[in-house]
Amino acid sequence: MSVFLDALSGREPAHMPVWFMRQAGRALAEYREIRAEHSFDEVVHTPDLTVEVTLQPVRRYGVDAAILFSDIVTPVQAVGLPVEIRKGIGPVLDQPIRTVEDLDRLRPLEPEQDAPYVFESIRLLVDELGDTPLIGFAGAPFTLASYLIEGQPSRDHAITKALMRTEPLVWDGLLSRLADLVATHLRAQVVAGASAVQLFDSWAGTLSPADYRTFVLPYSRRVLTALDDLDVPRIHFGVGTGELLGLMAAAGADVVGVDWRVPMEVARERIPLDVATQGNLDPTVVVAGAAPALAATDDLLGRIGPRHDHVFNLGHGVLPPTDPGVLAAVVDHVHEATAR
Amino acid sequence: MSVFLDALSGREPAHMPVWFMRQAGRALAEYREIRAEHSFDEVVHTPDLTVEVTLQPVRRYGVDAAILFSDIVTPVQAVGLPVEIRKGIGPVLDQPIRTVEDLDRLRPLEPEQDAPYVFESIRLLVDELGDTPLIGFAGAPFTLASYLIEGQPSRDHAITKALMRTEPLVWDGLLSRLADLVATHLRAQVVAGASAVQLFDSWAGTLSPADYRTFVLPYSRRVLTALDDLDVPRIHFGVGTGELLGLMAAAGADVVGVDWRVPMEVARERIPLDVATQGNLDPTVVVAGAAPALAATDDLLGRIGPRHDHVFNLGHGVLPPTDPGVLAAVVDHVHEATAR
């Protein structure tokens, strides 16, 4: 059995589960070796490479879950939108989506036809991983919409938010299509063998609660409730979402991810008690070295207290300068400190 | 008399005061005209240009306060650190400060000798502005330290936060020196005629409350309390600081600036009642056009309620694509809606 699934299914796990957002990535020399030979896009579109980089952190860190190596724009590329991941910039779409006519460029996803490499990777991974669960993932409608509307990563999302406030038909059309596309993508990941899913709303934290509730929550709910019958834990996460935690739970999450800006005990008060939690360790503290990382880990364990529905994780992705040895030490420490 | 100073001195203002962070800037054609001929650094170092761009938004928008056009790195450059503002990047210091030996590069500021253009600009501005108060400003020690330690703008501040956790002598030495430098700079601005000051801690929002309290608050308090005897309102602001509002007040602020992520009535509960508030309007809503901007203004006025210790402002700086006509309409609307 899996401590990760135990913790998220109301069972008492043998110890607190641990995984790290962006655990597959540049902090690992073995990942950088692969990326020296293959572009990011190649890794995502080649099952053997996807499998290898997804497994690397499981081997290195002894984490209790793997997360599919993929990108939030993958399903959007799969239906034919020419989103390009440009080095040093991020996802770029040269002709952004801003009108009702543009919506036709976003057709429904046929998962196994449009993105066969994703589901092939999942099947291979589930075989390799044995008892270690695989987390599927997708970007949430708002975050995807921001990339498609801005045409490139944006700090302030001003064009996205202007369209959101002034073009209700385009907004509803785009977010609805994205919600269905993301739901289809996540369902297919679960059918292929993923044991849980994480919906990343990377940019939700740029919205006030009132705007989130009106313009975003209905579409994230459409994604999450479309998985109601599948009986897999649904993790919902964004950064800078301290004021949105309750609303992100209300969208249909079984687990809400918490960044490091909110003290864990405060976050817990904002999330309904029947919803589990994940995260909260400042990703920079593991860059600082083993001593500060373990001290911060103990501090966080104290704030979590005796609950067994928390998934230990950083409050955002692993930063490239992180020493993998420090992450491995954190995993061991959490396992030991929480063993029953 | 000034509605801005009234609101911040416990007197009932004739209407709610309004100004906008980064009100002097690229949203204004008359600013872009000047910048077409002069670099940012030239504008900051030439009193006639500083005065002109500081006055532009007062003429255009009818705001109730001007804010000195300057940069947070100005006093650091003034004591000889070669911080360069590089186009498209931001402040760059090729040899960052990371050791005890490096601290000697940061000598105390002699305001009128090291940065005469700042105080000359203030004196000229006070003459020109008449009853409209001028806000002086400076970057807070943590934000300045991040620039000096990273050597360039950083998204995660990982080097800064590693040093903060592992090099207590360097940290205390650097933040203490910066606190004294900033305090000296702000005092001199008040002596030259500024009627209020704003301490910008742009990056404080990347810290958990526990880290802020331990590593940052003592130095921001050192700055703000150094102005105790001057009897000018001290505004303290950062973005993404929802969890820090109480601590930022505790550092010695008379006014706490609030970004748009926290509903105003929630922010009010986190800030002591004897401390005033500022801000909270999403800077993207004024980009969206007059109708959404005025609707959001009314919504915010409703959340503020009958209090007369709020300064109307955006929750962060004016974005370049903002239509100045929309900002002018917001100013008029706030003035009319709150007139007594």
PDB file of N, CA and C in Angstrom, chain A residues 190-242:
ATOM      1  N   VAL A 190      -5.913   9.307 -15.487  1.00  0.00           N
ATOM      2  CA  VAL A 190      -6.348   8.366 -14.443  1.00  0.00           C
ATOM      3  C   VAL A 190      -6.666   7.011 -15.063  1.00  0.00           C
ATOM      4  N   VAL A 191      -7.369   7.015 -16.189  1.00  0.00           N
ATOM      5  CA  VAL A 191      -7.690   5.754 -16.864  1.00  0.00           C
ATOM      6  C   VAL A 191      -6.403   5.011 -17.240  1.00  0.00           C
ATOM      7  N   ALA A 192      -5.378   5.763 -17.627  1.00  0.00           N
ATOM      8  CA  ALA A 192      -4.106   5.134 -18.001  1.00  0.00           C
ATOM      9  C   ALA A 192      -3.329   4.639 -16.788  1.00  0.00           C
ATOM     10  N   GLY A 193      -3.731   5.059 -15.589  1.00  0.00           N
ATOM     11  CA  GLY A 193      -3.064   4.513 -14.406  1.00  0.00           C
ATOM     12  C   GLY A 193      -2.636   5.487 -13.330  1.00  0.00           C
ATOM     13  N   ALA A 194      -2.839   6.801 -13.530  1.00  0.00           N
ATOM     14  CA  ALA A 194      -2.465   7.758 -12.480  1.00  0.00           C
ATOM     15  C   ALA A 194      -3.359   7.556 -11.256  1.00  0.00           C
ATOM     16  N   SER A 195      -2.760   7.631 -10.068  1.00  0.00           N
ATOM     17  CA  SER A 195      -3.496   7.355  -8.829  1.00  0.00           C
ATOM     18  C   SER A 195      -4.040   8.614  -8.175  1.00  0.00           C
ATOM     19  N   ALA A 196      -3.648   9.761  -8.678  1.00  0.00           N
ATOM     20  CA  ALA A 196      -4.083  11.041  -8.118  1.00  0.00           C
ATOM     21  C   ALA A 196      -3.835  12.077  -9.204  1.00  0.00           C
ATOM     22  N   VAL A 197      -4.408  13.252  -9.046  1.00  0.00           N
ATOM     23  CA  VAL A 197      -4.127  14.319 -10.006  1.00  0.00           C
ATOM     24  C   VAL A 197      -3.862  15.619  -9.262  1.00  0.00           C
ATOM     25  N   GLN A 198      -3.029  16.454  -9.850  1.00  0.00           N
ATOM     26  CA  GLN A 198      -2.831  17.798  -9.302  1.00  0.00           C
ATOM     27  C   GLN A 198      -3.198  18.812 -10.374  1.00  0.00           C
ATOM     28  N   LEU A 199      -4.109  19.708 -10.007  1.00  0.00           N
ATOM     29  CA  LEU A 199      -4.509  20.809 -10.883  1.00  0.00           C
ATOM     30  C   LEU A 199      -3.733  22.048 -10.430  1.00  0.00           C
ATOM     31  N   PHE A 200      -2.818  22.498 -11.292  1.00  0.00           N
ATOM     32  CA  PHE A 200      -1.958  23.650 -10.978  1.00  0.00           C
ATOM     33  C   PHE A 200      -2.624  24.915 -11.476  1.00  0.00           C
ATOM     34  N   ASP A 201      -2.972  25.809 -10.576  1.00  0.00           N
ATOM     35  CA  ASP A 201      -3.419  27.124 -11.034  1.00  0.00           C
ATOM     36  C   ASP A 201      -2.331  28.130 -10.651  1.00  0.00           C
ATOM     37  N   SER A 202      -1.251  28.062 -11.411  1.00  0.00           N
ATOM     38  CA  SER A 202      -0.040  28.821 -11.072  1.00  0.00           C
ATOM     39  C   SER A 202      -0.316  30.298 -10.827  1.00  0.00           C
ATOM     40  N   TRP A 203      -1.239  30.875 -11.594  1.00  0.00           N
ATOM     41  CA  TRP A 203      -1.428  32.326 -11.518  1.00  0.00           C
ATOM     42  C   TRP A 203      -2.664  32.751 -10.734  1.00  0.00           C
ATOM     43  N   ALA A 204      -3.397  31.806 -10.165  1.00  0.00           N
ATOM     44  CA  ALA A 204      -4.621  32.179  -9.441  1.00  0.00           C
ATOM     45  C   ALA A 204      -4.344  33.218  -8.356  1.00  0.00           C
ATOM     46  N   GLY A 205      -3.141  33.153  -7.784  1.00  0.00           N
ATOM     47  CA  GLY A 205      -2.792  34.053  -6.695  1.00  0.00           C
ATOM     48  C   GLY A 205      -2.695  35.512  -7.100  1.00  0.00           C
ATOM     49  N   THR A 206      -2.856  35.813  -8.379  1.00  0.00           N
ATOM     50  CA  THR A 206      -2.864  37.219  -8.799  1.00  0.00           C
ATOM     51  C   THR A 206      -4.276  37.808  -8.752  1.00  0.00           C
ATOM     52  N   LEU A 207      -5.247  37.010  -8.290  1.00  0.00           N
ATOM     53  CA  LEU A 207      -6.644  37.463  -8.263  1.00  0.00           C
ATOM     54  C   LEU A 207      -7.111  37.720  -6.835  1.00  0.00           C
ATOM     55  N   SER A 208      -7.986  38.715  -6.693  1.00  0.00           N
ATOM     56  CA  SER A 208      -8.653  38.895  -5.405  1.00  0.00           C
ATOM     57  C   SER A 208      -9.665  37.766  -5.241  1.00  0.00           C
ATOM     58  N   PRO A 209     -10.057  37.472  -3.997  1.00  0.00           N
ATOM     59  CA  PRO A 209     -11.062  36.420  -3.793  1.00  0.00           C
ATOM     60  C   PRO A 209     -12.344  36.673  -4.585  1.00  0.00           C
ATOM     61  N   ALA A 210     -12.793  37.926  -4.653  1.00  0.00           N
ATOM     62  CA  ALA A 210     -14.038  38.213  -5.384  1.00  0.00           C
ATOM     63  C   ALA A 210     -13.882  37.889  -6.865  1.00  0.00           C
ATOM     64  N   ASP A 211     -12.758  38.276  -7.460  1.00  0.00           N
ATOM     65  CA  ASP A 211     -12.534  37.972  -8.878  1.00  0.00           C
ATOM     66  C   ASP A 211     -12.368  36.465  -9.088  1.00  0.00           C
ATOM     67  N   TYR A 212     -11.646  35.816  -8.190  1.00  0.00           N
ATOM     68  CA  TYR A 212     -11.465  34.364  -8.320  1.00  0.00           C
ATOM     69  C   TYR A 212     -12.816  33.665  -8.308  1.00  0.00           C
ATOM     70  N   ARG A 213     -13.661  34.077  -7.358  1.00  0.00           N
ATOM     71  CA  ARG A 213     -14.964  33.424  -7.211  1.00  0.00           C
ATOM     72  C   ARG A 213     -15.826  33.599  -8.466  1.00  0.00           C
ATOM     73  N   THR A 214     -15.806  34.799  -9.032  1.00  0.00           N
ATOM     74  CA  THR A 214     -16.657  35.081 -10.192  1.00  0.00           C
ATOM     75  C   THR A 214     -16.104  34.487 -11.484  1.00  0.00           C
ATOM     76  N   PHE A 215     -14.808  34.675 -11.701  1.00  0.00           N
ATOM     77  CA  PHE A 215     -14.263  34.429 -13.040  1.00  0.00           C
ATOM     78  C   PHE A 215     -13.490  33.121 -13.185  1.00  0.00           C
ATOM     79  N   VAL A 216     -13.132  32.503 -12.096  1.00  0.00           N
ATOM     80  CA  VAL A 216     -12.233  31.344 -12.181  1.00  0.00           C
ATOM     81  C   VAL A 216     -12.808  30.093 -11.527  1.00  0.00           C
ATOM     82  N   LEU A 217     -13.333  30.252 -10.331  1.00  0.00           N
ATOM     83  CA  LEU A 217     -13.810  29.090  -9.583  1.00  0.00           C
ATOM     84  C   LEU A 217     -14.782  28.204 -10.380  1.00  0.00           C
ATOM     85  N   PRO A 218     -15.755  28.774 -11.103  1.00  0.00           N
ATOM     86  CA  PRO A 218     -16.700  27.902 -11.813  1.00  0.00           C
ATOM     87  C   PRO A 218     -16.008  26.955 -12.798  1.00  0.00           C
ATOM     88  N   TYR A 219     -14.932  27.411 -13.410  1.00  0.00           N
ATOM     89  CA  TYR A 219     -14.265  26.598 -14.432  1.00  0.00           C
ATOM     90  C   TYR A 219     -13.337  25.554 -13.790  1.00  0.00           C
ATOM     91  N   SER A 220     -12.696  25.924 -12.697  1.00  0.00           N
ATOM     92  CA  SER A 220     -11.884  24.929 -11.987  1.00  0.00           C
ATOM     93  C   SER A 220     -12.800  23.870 -11.377  1.00  0.00           C
ATOM     94  N   ARG A 221     -13.954  24.289 -10.912  1.00  0.00           N
ATOM     95  CA  ARG A 221     -14.926  23.326 -10.385  1.00  0.00           C
ATOM     96  C   ARG A 221     -15.389  22.370 -11.493  1.00  0.00           C
ATOM     97  N   ARG A 222     -15.605  22.916 -12.685  1.00  0.00           N
ATOM     98  CA  ARG A 222     -16.002  22.075 -13.816  1.00  0.00           C
ATOM     99  C   ARG A 222     -14.956  20.982 -14.078  1.00  0.00           C
ATOM    100  N   VAL A 223     -13.695  21.332 -13.956  1.00  0.00           N
ATOM    101  CA  VAL A 223     -12.631  20.330 -14.130  1.00  0.00           C
ATOM    102  C   VAL A 223     -12.694  19.286 -13.013  1.00  0.00           C
ATOM    103  N   LEU A 224     -12.699  19.767 -11.789  1.00  0.00           N
ATOM    104  CA  LEU A 224     -12.540  18.843 -10.658  1.00  0.00           C
ATOM    105  C   LEU A 224     -13.763  17.955 -10.477  1.00  0.00           C
ATOM    106  N   THR A 225     -14.963  18.516 -10.664  1.00  0.00           N
ATOM    107  CA  THR A 225     -16.160  17.685 -10.480  1.00  0.00           C
ATOM    108  C   THR A 225     -16.331  16.692 -11.625  1.00  0.00           C
ATOM    109  N   ALA A 226     -15.717  16.972 -12.777  1.00  0.00           N
ATOM    110  CA  ALA A 226     -15.771  15.997 -13.881  1.00  0.00           C
ATOM    111  C   ALA A 226     -15.050  14.703 -13.519  1.00  0.00           C
ATOM    112  N   LEU A 227     -14.297  14.742 -12.424  1.00  0.00           N
ATOM    113  CA  LEU A 227     -13.558  13.542 -11.995  1.00  0.00           C
ATOM    114  C   LEU A 227     -14.233  12.871 -10.799  1.00  0.00           C
ATOM    115  N   ASP A 228     -15.409  13.365 -10.428  1.00  0.00           N
ATOM    116  CA  ASP A 228     -16.104  12.892  -9.216  1.00  0.00           C
ATOM    117  C   ASP A 228     -16.184  11.366  -9.132  1.00  0.00           C
ATOM    118  N   ASP A 229     -16.492  10.744 -10.264  1.00  0.00           N
ATOM    119  CA  ASP A 229     -16.741   9.297 -10.246  1.00  0.00           C
ATOM    120  C   ASP A 229     -15.469   8.459 -10.214  1.00  0.00           C
ATOM    121  N   LEU A 230     -14.312   9.105 -10.311  1.00  0.00           N
ATOM    122  CA  LEU A 230     -13.085   8.317 -10.507  1.00  0.00           C
ATOM    123  C   LEU A 230     -12.421   7.886  -9.201  1.00  0.00           C
ATOM    124  N   ASP A 231     -12.817   8.497  -8.118  1.00  0.00           N
ATOM    125  CA  ASP A 231     -12.286   8.085  -6.821  1.00  0.00           C
ATOM    126  C   ASP A 231     -10.755   8.180  -6.728  1.00  0.00           C
ATOM    127  N   VAL A 232     -10.186   9.275  -7.261  1.00  0.00           N
ATOM    128  CA  VAL A 232      -8.759   9.550  -7.034  1.00  0.00           C
ATOM    129  C   VAL A 232      -8.648  10.915  -6.348  1.00  0.00           C
ATOM    130  N   PRO A 233      -7.663  11.059  -5.459  1.00  0.00           N
ATOM    131  CA  PRO A 233      -7.493  12.359  -4.800  1.00  0.00           C
ATOM    132  C   PRO A 233      -7.157  13.456  -5.805  1.00  0.00           C
ATOM    133  N   ARG A 234      -7.814  14.591  -5.643  1.00  0.00           N
ATOM    134  CA  ARG A 234      -7.603  15.742  -6.516  1.00  0.00           C
ATOM    135  C   ARG A 234      -6.910  16.842  -5.707  1.00  0.00           C
ATOM    136  N   ILE A 235      -5.670  17.123  -6.071  1.00  0.00           N
ATOM    137  CA  ILE A 235      -4.890  18.168  -5.396  1.00  0.00           C
ATOM    138  C   ILE A 235      -5.049  19.459  -6.201  1.00  0.00           C
ATOM    139  N   HIS A 236      -5.217  20.548  -5.515  1.00  0.00           N
ATOM    140  CA  HIS A 236      -5.436  21.845  -6.178  1.00  0.00           C
ATOM    141  C   HIS A 236      -4.439  22.822  -5.583  1.00  0.00           C
ATOM    142  N   PHE A 237      -3.629  23.425  -6.439  1.00  0.00           N
ATOM    143  CA  PHE A 237      -2.517  24.226  -5.918  1.00  0.00           C
ATOM    144  C   PHE A 237      -2.255  25.482  -6.746  1.00  0.00           C
ATOM    145  N   GLY A 238      -1.882  26.528  -6.076  1.00  0.00           N
ATOM    146  CA  GLY A 238      -1.368  27.742  -6.711  1.00  0.00           C
ATOM    147  C   GLY A 238      -0.464  28.465  -5.725  1.00  0.00           C
ATOM    148  N   VAL A 239       0.382  29.371  -6.210  1.00  0.00           N
ATOM    149  CA  VAL A 239       1.227  30.161  -5.291  1.00  0.00           C
ATOM    150  C   VAL A 239       0.568  31.494  -4.967  1.00  0.00           C
ATOM    151  N   GLY A 240       0.884  32.009  -3.801  1.00  0.00           N
ATOM    152  CA  GLY A 240       0.344  33.305  -3.402  1.00  0.00           C
ATOM    153  C   GLY A 240      -1.161  33.276  -3.224  1.00  0.00           C
ATOM    154  N   THR A 241      -1.692  32.125  -2.828  1.00  0.00           N
ATOM    155  CA  THR A 241      -3.138  31.935  -2.761  1.00  0.00           C
ATOM    156  C   THR A 241      -3.667  31.939  -1.328  1.00  0.00           C
ATOM    157  N   GLY A 242      -2.942  32.594  -0.431  1.00  0.00           N
ATOM    158  CA  GLY A 242      -3.366  32.599   0.974  1.00  0.00           C
ATOM    159  C   GLY A 242      -4.827  32.955   1.174  1.00  0.00           C
TER     160      GLY A 242
END
